[in-house]
Amino acid sequence: MNPRDAKEALARTIVAGLTSAAEAESAANEFRRRTHGEDPDEIPEKRVPRDQLDADGRLPAPRLIVALGLESSTSNARRVIEGGGVTLGPDRATVTDPKALVEVRDGLVVRVGKRKIVRVVLS
């Protein structure tokens, strides 16, 4: 057994001891999906007020990231964008220009890094 499989088996045993075997298997499957870069089954939704958008329904990328709570400041958001750590939509289009205007629509999936992910809900 390779070390990765051994760690996974240990994690499944620990989770099964705290919950049920089915929940442990579900958690293991979710972990495998996430480590392979796939989106989670349940993506948290964050609201973006329509009055923050321009006339064409767009928002500067750094402001969108802060509005969604994925970064604490527009400066941090710019750094992540310049580093290629922001992707949008199902095709995972990378945003690398901190001055980019993002067309914000209901259901838009925004990812910052590997672990931060939200779905936009316009309000």
Coordinates of C-alpha atoms in Angstrom, one line a residue:
M1 CA 0.0 0.0 0.0
N2 CA 1.5 3.4 -1.0
P3 CA 1.6 6.2 1.6
R4 CA -1.3 8.1 0.1
D5 CA -3.6 5.1 0.2
A6 CA -2.5 4.4 3.8
K7 CA -3.4 8.0 4.8
E8 CA -6.7 7.8 3.1
A9 CA -7.6 4.5 4.8
L10 CA -6.6 6.0 8.2
A11 CA -8.7 9.1 7.6
R12 CA -11.7 6.9 6.5
T13 CA -11.3 4.8 9.7
I14 CA -11.2 7.9 11.9
V15 CA -14.2 9.6 10.2
A16 CA -16.2 6.3 10.3
G17 CA -15.5 6.1 14.1
L18 CA -17.1 9.5 14.5
T19 CA -19.9 9.1 12.0
S20 CA -21.2 6.3 9.8
A21 CA -19.3 4.3 7.2
A22 CA -21.4 5.8 4.4
E23 CA -20.5 9.4 5.6
A24 CA -16.8 8.4 5.8
E25 CA -16.9 7.1 2.2
S26 CA -18.7 10.2 1.1
A27 CA -16.0 12.4 2.8
A28 CA -13.3 10.3 1.2
N29 CA -14.8 10.7 -2.3
E30 CA -15.2 14.5 -1.7
F31 CA -11.5 14.7 -0.6
R32 CA -10.4 12.8 -3.7
R33 CA -12.4 15.1 -6.0
R34 CA -11.0 18.2 -4.4
T35 CA -7.4 17.0 -4.5
H36 CA -7.8 16.4 -8.2
G37 CA -8.9 20.0 -8.8
E38 CA -12.7 19.3 -9.2
D39 CA -15.3 21.6 -7.6
P40 CA -17.1 20.4 -4.5
D41 CA -20.7 19.0 -4.7
E42 CA -22.0 21.9 -2.7
I43 CA -20.7 25.4 -3.6
P44 CA -21.6 28.1 -1.1
E45 CA -23.6 31.0 -2.5
K46 CA -22.7 34.7 -1.9
R47 CA -24.9 37.6 -2.7
V48 CA -23.7 40.6 -4.8
P49 CA -26.0 43.6 -4.8
R50 CA -26.9 44.7 -8.4
D51 CA -26.3 48.3 -7.4
Q52 CA -22.5 47.5 -7.2
L53 CA -22.5 46.6 -10.9
D54 CA -21.9 49.1 -13.8
A55 CA -24.5 49.7 -16.5
D56 CA -23.3 46.6 -18.4
G57 CA -23.5 44.3 -15.3
R58 CA -19.8 44.3 -14.7
L59 CA -17.5 44.7 -11.7
P60 CA -13.7 45.1 -11.5
A61 CA -12.3 41.7 -10.6
P62 CA -10.6 42.8 -7.3
R63 CA -13.9 44.4 -6.1
L64 CA -15.8 41.2 -7.0
I65 CA -13.4 39.0 -5.1
V66 CA -13.7 41.3 -2.0
A67 CA -17.5 41.5 -2.4
L68 CA -17.7 37.7 -2.3
G69 CA -15.5 37.5 0.8
L70 CA -12.8 35.5 -1.0
E71 CA -10.1 38.1 0.0
S72 CA -10.1 40.8 2.7
S73 CA -8.9 43.7 0.5
T74 CA -8.6 44.7 -3.1
S75 CA -4.8 44.8 -2.7
N76 CA -4.8 41.1 -1.7
A77 CA -7.2 40.4 -4.6
R78 CA -4.9 42.2 -7.1
R79 CA -1.9 40.1 -5.9
V80 CA -3.9 36.8 -6.3
I81 CA -5.1 37.9 -9.8
E82 CA -1.6 38.9 -10.9
G83 CA -0.4 35.5 -9.7
G84 CA -3.0 33.7 -11.9
G85 CA -5.0 32.4 -8.9
V86 CA -8.5 33.5 -9.9
T87 CA -10.7 31.5 -12.3
L88 CA -14.2 32.0 -13.4
G89 CA -17.0 29.9 -14.7
P90 CA -17.3 26.2 -15.7
D91 CA -14.4 26.5 -18.1
R92 CA -12.1 28.0 -15.4
A93 CA -11.1 31.0 -17.4
T94 CA -8.1 32.6 -15.6
V95 CA -8.2 36.3 -14.8
T96 CA -4.7 37.8 -14.8
D97 CA -5.4 41.5 -15.3
P98 CA -6.3 43.2 -12.1
K99 CA -8.1 45.9 -14.1
A100 CA -10.4 43.4 -15.8
L101 CA -14.1 43.9 -15.7
V102 CA -16.0 40.7 -14.9
E103 CA -19.5 40.2 -16.3
V104 CA -21.4 39.2 -13.1
R105 CA -24.4 37.0 -13.6
D106 CA -26.4 34.6 -11.4
G107 CA -24.6 31.3 -11.0
L108 CA -21.2 32.5 -11.9
V109 CA -18.6 30.4 -10.1
V110 CA -15.6 32.3 -8.8
R111 CA -12.5 30.4 -7.5
V112 CA -9.5 31.9 -5.7
G113 CA -6.7 29.5 -5.2
K114 CA -7.5 25.8 -4.7
R115 CA -9.9 26.0 -1.8
K116 CA -11.9 29.2 -2.0
I117 CA -14.9 28.9 -4.2
V118 CA -18.4 30.6 -4.3
R119 CA -21.4 30.8 -6.6
V120 CA -22.7 34.4 -7.3
V121 CA -26.3 35.2 -6.5
L122 CA -27.4 38.7 -7.7
S123 CA -29.7 40.5 -5.3

